[in-house]
Amino acid sequence: MKYYAVLMLLVSSVVWNVHGADERPYLYLTGQVLNSSPAVGDTIKVKISSKSRKPFFFHATRLFVYRKDSGKVFENARLKFTPHKSDSGYDAAELAPWAWFPRVEEHSVERQFSTVNWLPGTYTIVIHALYYPEQGNKNYKFSGSTFNLTLKQAAWDSSKK
């Protein structure tokens, strides 16, 4: 009986892992900040890269920032926050709207957004991505990935008195 229970646990674990891996429409989805030393007020440039898993193709992406109980962090940033749909403790603001491109298996795209009036600190940036089948618009998959952005205090410019 013990042997049977251990065997079933092992088989279900392997099946779950294989099935879970197949659910993602991509092999990787990453975001890389291209600014060498980002500071408050900078326009942040981000390289988003993805390689899709067949039968899906990378087709669109956008960027968001999420916040939780952040108080005055974004008070003057001119971002329009909306409540998170599944977690009432969070809200989100779009940083870069959907960018569409031809359906491709592997692709990198540069996006950018402003940090004017943000405060120094580390922020979680969320990549939203859409993956479509080769033909048609049904059965697409939505996925996401996160990366951190650390902003330092902007250097004081004496010419801007």
mmCIF file of N, CA and C in Angstrom, residues 81-146:
data_model
loop_
_atom_site.group_PDB
_atom_site.id
_atom_site.type_symbol
_atom_site.label_atom_id
_atom_site.label_comp_id
_atom_site.label_asym_id
_atom_site.label_seq_id
_atom_site.Cartn_x
_atom_site.Cartn_y
_atom_site.Cartn_z
ATOM 1 N N PHE A 81 -4.747 55.692 -11.499
ATOM 2 C CA PHE A 81 -4.809 54.379 -10.864
ATOM 3 C C PHE A 81 -6.240 53.867 -10.845
ATOM 4 N N THR A 82 -6.380 52.572 -11.066
ATOM 5 C CA THR A 82 -7.676 51.912 -10.983
ATOM 6 C C THR A 82 -7.534 50.729 -10.035
ATOM 7 N N PRO A 83 -8.602 50.361 -9.333
ATOM 8 C CA PRO A 83 -8.520 49.233 -8.408
ATOM 9 C C PRO A 83 -8.180 47.935 -9.135
ATOM 10 N N HIS A 84 -7.359 47.109 -8.496
ATOM 11 C CA HIS A 84 -7.019 45.798 -9.047
ATOM 12 C C HIS A 84 -8.284 44.940 -9.028
ATOM 13 N N LYS A 85 -8.500 44.159 -10.071
ATOM 14 C CA LYS A 85 -9.746 43.397 -10.196
ATOM 15 C C LYS A 85 -9.870 42.279 -9.170
ATOM 16 N N SER A 86 -8.753 41.636 -8.793
ATOM 17 C CA SER A 86 -8.869 40.486 -7.899
ATOM 18 C C SER A 86 -8.311 40.734 -6.501
ATOM 19 N N ASP A 87 -7.584 41.825 -6.282
ATOM 20 C CA ASP A 87 -7.014 42.094 -4.965
ATOM 21 C C ASP A 87 -7.306 43.535 -4.567
ATOM 22 N N SER A 88 -8.243 43.706 -3.650
ATOM 23 C CA SER A 88 -8.689 45.051 -3.294
ATOM 24 C C SER A 88 -7.603 45.872 -2.596
ATOM 25 N N GLY A 89 -6.523 45.241 -2.133
ATOM 26 C CA GLY A 89 -5.448 45.968 -1.472
ATOM 27 C C GLY A 89 -4.513 46.666 -2.438
ATOM 28 N N TYR A 90 -4.666 46.407 -3.730
ATOM 29 C CA TYR A 90 -3.768 46.970 -4.741
ATOM 30 C C TYR A 90 -4.544 47.791 -5.751
ATOM 31 N N ASP A 91 -3.844 48.726 -6.370
ATOM 32 C CA ASP A 91 -4.371 49.367 -7.564
ATOM 33 C C ASP A 91 -3.219 49.503 -8.554
ATOM 34 N N ALA A 92 -3.548 49.856 -9.782
ATOM 35 C CA ALA A 92 -2.542 49.834 -10.842
ATOM 36 C C ALA A 92 -2.713 51.025 -11.768
ATOM 37 N N ALA A 93 -1.618 51.390 -12.418
ATOM 38 C CA ALA A 93 -1.653 52.454 -13.425
ATOM 39 C C ALA A 93 -0.873 51.980 -14.646
ATOM 40 N N GLU A 94 -1.448 52.255 -15.803
ATOM 41 C CA GLU A 94 -0.777 51.887 -17.046
ATOM 42 C C GLU A 94 0.364 52.868 -17.313
ATOM 43 N N LEU A 95 1.542 52.334 -17.613
ATOM 44 C CA LEU A 95 2.709 53.155 -17.933
ATOM 45 C C LEU A 95 2.922 53.282 -19.433
ATOM 46 N N ALA A 96 2.626 52.226 -20.167
ATOM 47 C CA ALA A 96 2.774 52.217 -21.629
ATOM 48 C C ALA A 96 1.619 51.386 -22.187
ATOM 49 N N PRO A 97 0.817 51.956 -23.098
ATOM 50 C CA PRO A 97 -0.352 51.241 -23.618
ATOM 51 C C PRO A 97 0.055 50.064 -24.510
ATOM 52 N N TRP A 98 -0.935 49.305 -24.925
ATOM 53 C CA TRP A 98 -0.671 48.148 -25.792
ATOM 54 C C TRP A 98 0.118 48.568 -27.026
ATOM 55 N N ALA A 99 1.168 47.839 -27.306
ATOM 56 C CA ALA A 99 1.929 47.976 -28.554
ATOM 57 C C ALA A 99 1.740 46.661 -29.304
ATOM 58 N N TRP A 100 1.213 46.777 -30.509
ATOM 59 C CA TRP A 100 0.932 45.590 -31.330
ATOM 60 C C TRP A 100 1.991 45.461 -32.407
ATOM 61 N N PHE A 101 2.327 44.247 -32.747
ATOM 62 C CA PHE A 101 3.302 43.962 -33.799
ATOM 63 C C PHE A 101 2.908 42.641 -34.445
ATOM 64 N N PRO A 102 3.479 42.328 -35.607
ATOM 65 C CA PRO A 102 3.131 41.060 -36.264
ATOM 66 C C PRO A 102 3.380 39.874 -35.325
ATOM 67 N N ARG A 103 2.591 38.839 -35.470
ATOM 68 C CA ARG A 103 2.761 37.633 -34.650
ATOM 69 C C ARG A 103 4.114 36.999 -34.962
ATOM 70 N N VAL A 104 4.925 36.893 -33.929
ATOM 71 C CA VAL A 104 6.272 36.352 -34.107
ATOM 72 C C VAL A 104 6.567 35.356 -32.991
ATOM 73 N N GLU A 105 7.453 34.421 -33.288
ATOM 74 C CA GLU A 105 7.825 33.430 -32.282
ATOM 75 C C GLU A 105 8.735 34.050 -31.226
ATOM 76 N N GLU A 106 9.690 34.870 -31.674
ATOM 77 C CA GLU A 106 10.640 35.499 -30.756
ATOM 78 C C GLU A 106 10.784 36.965 -31.146
ATOM 79 N N HIS A 107 10.717 37.839 -30.137
ATOM 80 C CA HIS A 107 10.713 39.261 -30.461
ATOM 81 C C HIS A 107 11.151 40.073 -29.250
ATOM 82 N N SER A 108 11.785 41.210 -29.519
ATOM 83 C CA SER A 108 12.100 42.200 -28.487
ATOM 84 C C SER A 108 11.550 43.539 -28.948
ATOM 85 N N VAL A 109 11.015 44.301 -28.008
ATOM 86 C CA VAL A 109 10.454 45.607 -28.321
ATOM 87 C C VAL A 109 10.846 46.563 -27.201
ATOM 88 N N GLU A 110 11.160 47.805 -27.570
ATOM 89 C CA GLU A 110 11.489 48.813 -26.564
ATOM 90 C C GLU A 110 10.254 49.637 -26.254
ATOM 91 N N ARG A 111 10.015 49.844 -24.950
ATOM 92 C CA ARG A 111 8.925 50.684 -24.475
ATOM 93 C C ARG A 111 9.533 51.732 -23.554
ATOM 94 N N GLN A 112 8.808 52.814 -23.323
ATOM 95 C CA GLN A 112 9.317 53.837 -22.404
ATOM 96 C C GLN A 112 8.180 54.505 -21.652
ATOM 97 N N PHE A 113 8.526 55.067 -20.488
ATOM 98 C CA PHE A 113 7.558 55.795 -19.675
ATOM 99 C C PHE A 113 8.309 56.799 -18.815
ATOM 100 N N SER A 114 7.585 57.818 -18.372
ATOM 101 C CA SER A 114 8.160 58.901 -17.580
ATOM 102 C C SER A 114 8.059 58.611 -16.084
ATOM 103 N N THR A 115 9.065 59.079 -15.338
ATOM 104 C CA THR A 115 9.017 58.983 -13.874
ATOM 105 C C THR A 115 8.998 60.376 -13.242
ATOM 106 N N VAL A 116 8.519 61.368 -14.001
ATOM 107 C CA VAL A 116 8.399 62.724 -13.459
ATOM 108 C C VAL A 116 7.474 62.679 -12.244
ATOM 109 N N ASN A 117 7.906 63.291 -11.161
ATOM 110 C CA ASN A 117 7.171 63.382 -9.897
ATOM 111 C C ASN A 117 7.054 62.064 -9.137
ATOM 112 N N TRP A 118 7.810 61.031 -9.510
ATOM 113 C CA TRP A 118 7.858 59.827 -8.698
ATOM 114 C C TRP A 118 8.829 60.093 -7.558
ATOM 115 N N LEU A 119 8.778 59.274 -6.532
ATOM 116 C CA LEU A 119 9.731 59.357 -5.429
ATOM 117 C C LEU A 119 10.825 58.314 -5.621
ATOM 118 N N PRO A 120 12.011 58.540 -5.055
ATOM 119 C CA PRO A 120 13.053 57.516 -5.130
ATOM 120 C C PRO A 120 12.556 56.227 -4.464
ATOM 121 N N GLY A 121 13.035 55.096 -4.956
ATOM 122 C CA GLY A 121 12.660 53.814 -4.366
ATOM 123 C C GLY A 121 12.606 52.721 -5.407
ATOM 124 N N THR A 122 12.178 51.555 -4.973
ATOM 125 C CA THR A 122 12.074 50.392 -5.854
ATOM 126 C C THR A 122 10.603 50.127 -6.157
ATOM 127 N N TYR A 123 10.313 49.942 -7.427
ATOM 128 C CA TYR A 123 8.952 49.735 -7.915
ATOM 129 C C TYR A 123 8.864 48.409 -8.657
ATOM 130 N N THR A 124 7.713 47.757 -8.553
ATOM 131 C CA THR A 124 7.460 46.547 -9.325
ATOM 132 C C THR A 124 6.733 46.946 -10.599
ATOM 133 N N ILE A 125 7.363 46.660 -11.718
ATOM 134 C CA ILE A 125 6.780 46.948 -13.029
ATOM 135 C C ILE A 125 6.264 45.633 -13.595
ATOM 136 N N VAL A 126 5.064 45.670 -14.145
ATOM 137 C CA VAL A 126 4.427 44.464 -14.659
ATOM 138 C C VAL A 126 4.328 44.552 -16.173
ATOM 139 N N ILE A 127 4.759 43.497 -16.829
ATOM 140 C CA ILE A 127 4.620 43.353 -18.281
ATOM 141 C C ILE A 127 3.360 42.531 -18.530
ATOM 142 N N HIS A 128 2.448 43.047 -19.336
ATOM 143 C CA HIS A 128 1.321 42.259 -19.822
ATOM 144 C C HIS A 128 1.647 41.887 -21.268
ATOM 145 N N ALA A 129 1.370 40.657 -21.632
ATOM 146 C CA ALA A 129 1.665 40.210 -22.993
ATOM 147 C C ALA A 129 0.507 39.370 -23.521
ATOM 148 N N LEU A 130 0.270 39.487 -24.827
ATOM 149 C CA LEU A 130 -0.744 38.684 -25.500
ATOM 150 C C LEU A 130 -0.066 37.759 -26.496
ATOM 151 N N TYR A 131 -0.520 36.514 -26.509
ATOM 152 C CA TYR A 131 -0.010 35.494 -27.422
ATOM 153 C C TYR A 131 -1.196 34.940 -28.196
ATOM 154 N N TYR A 132 -1.084 34.982 -29.517
ATOM 155 C CA TYR A 132 -2.173 34.544 -30.389
ATOM 156 C C TYR A 132 -1.731 33.330 -31.197
ATOM 157 N N PRO A 133 -2.715 32.494 -31.600
ATOM 158 C CA PRO A 133 -2.376 31.419 -32.523
ATOM 159 C C PRO A 133 -1.986 32.009 -33.880
ATOM 160 N N GLU A 134 -1.391 31.197 -34.717
ATOM 161 C CA GLU A 134 -0.910 31.685 -36.015
ATOM 162 C C GLU A 134 -2.035 32.285 -36.853
ATOM 163 N N GLN A 135 -3.201 31.680 -36.814
ATOM 164 C CA GLN A 135 -4.348 32.167 -37.575
ATOM 165 C C GLN A 135 -5.502 32.476 -36.627
ATOM 166 N N GLY A 136 -6.251 33.512 -36.923
ATOM 167 C CA GLY A 136 -7.445 33.846 -36.152
ATOM 168 C C GLY A 136 -7.142 34.610 -34.871
ATOM 169 N N ASN A 137 -8.216 35.091 -34.241
ATOM 170 C CA ASN A 137 -8.081 35.882 -33.024
ATOM 171 C C ASN A 137 -8.712 35.210 -31.810
ATOM 172 N N LYS A 138 -9.206 33.997 -31.968
ATOM 173 C CA LYS A 138 -9.787 33.274 -30.837
ATOM 174 C C LYS A 138 -8.688 32.491 -30.140
ATOM 175 N N ASN A 139 -8.962 32.116 -28.929
ATOM 176 C CA ASN A 139 -8.056 31.265 -28.151
ATOM 177 C C ASN A 139 -6.700 31.898 -27.873
ATOM 178 N N TYR A 140 -6.659 33.218 -27.743
ATOM 179 C CA TYR A 140 -5.397 33.858 -27.385
ATOM 180 C C TYR A 140 -5.143 33.660 -25.894
ATOM 181 N N LYS A 141 -3.904 33.902 -25.485
ATOM 182 C CA LYS A 141 -3.547 33.781 -24.068
ATOM 183 C C LYS A 141 -2.940 35.093 -23.588
ATOM 184 N N PHE A 142 -3.302 35.454 -22.369
ATOM 185 C CA PHE A 142 -2.787 36.642 -21.694
ATOM 186 C C PHE A 142 -1.806 36.166 -20.630
ATOM 187 N N SER A 143 -0.637 36.775 -20.574
ATOM 188 C CA SER A 143 0.349 36.411 -19.558
ATOM 189 C C SER A 143 1.011 37.658 -19.020
ATOM 190 N N GLY A 144 1.752 37.482 -17.954
ATOM 191 C CA GLY A 144 2.462 38.603 -17.357
ATOM 192 C C GLY A 144 3.755 38.174 -16.709
ATOM 193 N N SER A 145 4.585 39.159 -16.478
ATOM 194 C CA SER A 145 5.862 38.959 -15.810
ATOM 195 C C SER A 145 6.201 40.263 -15.104
ATOM 196 N N THR A 146 7.054 40.211 -14.108
ATOM 197 C CA THR A 146 7.420 41.424 -13.379
ATOM 198 C C THR A 146 8.927 41.608 -13.346
#
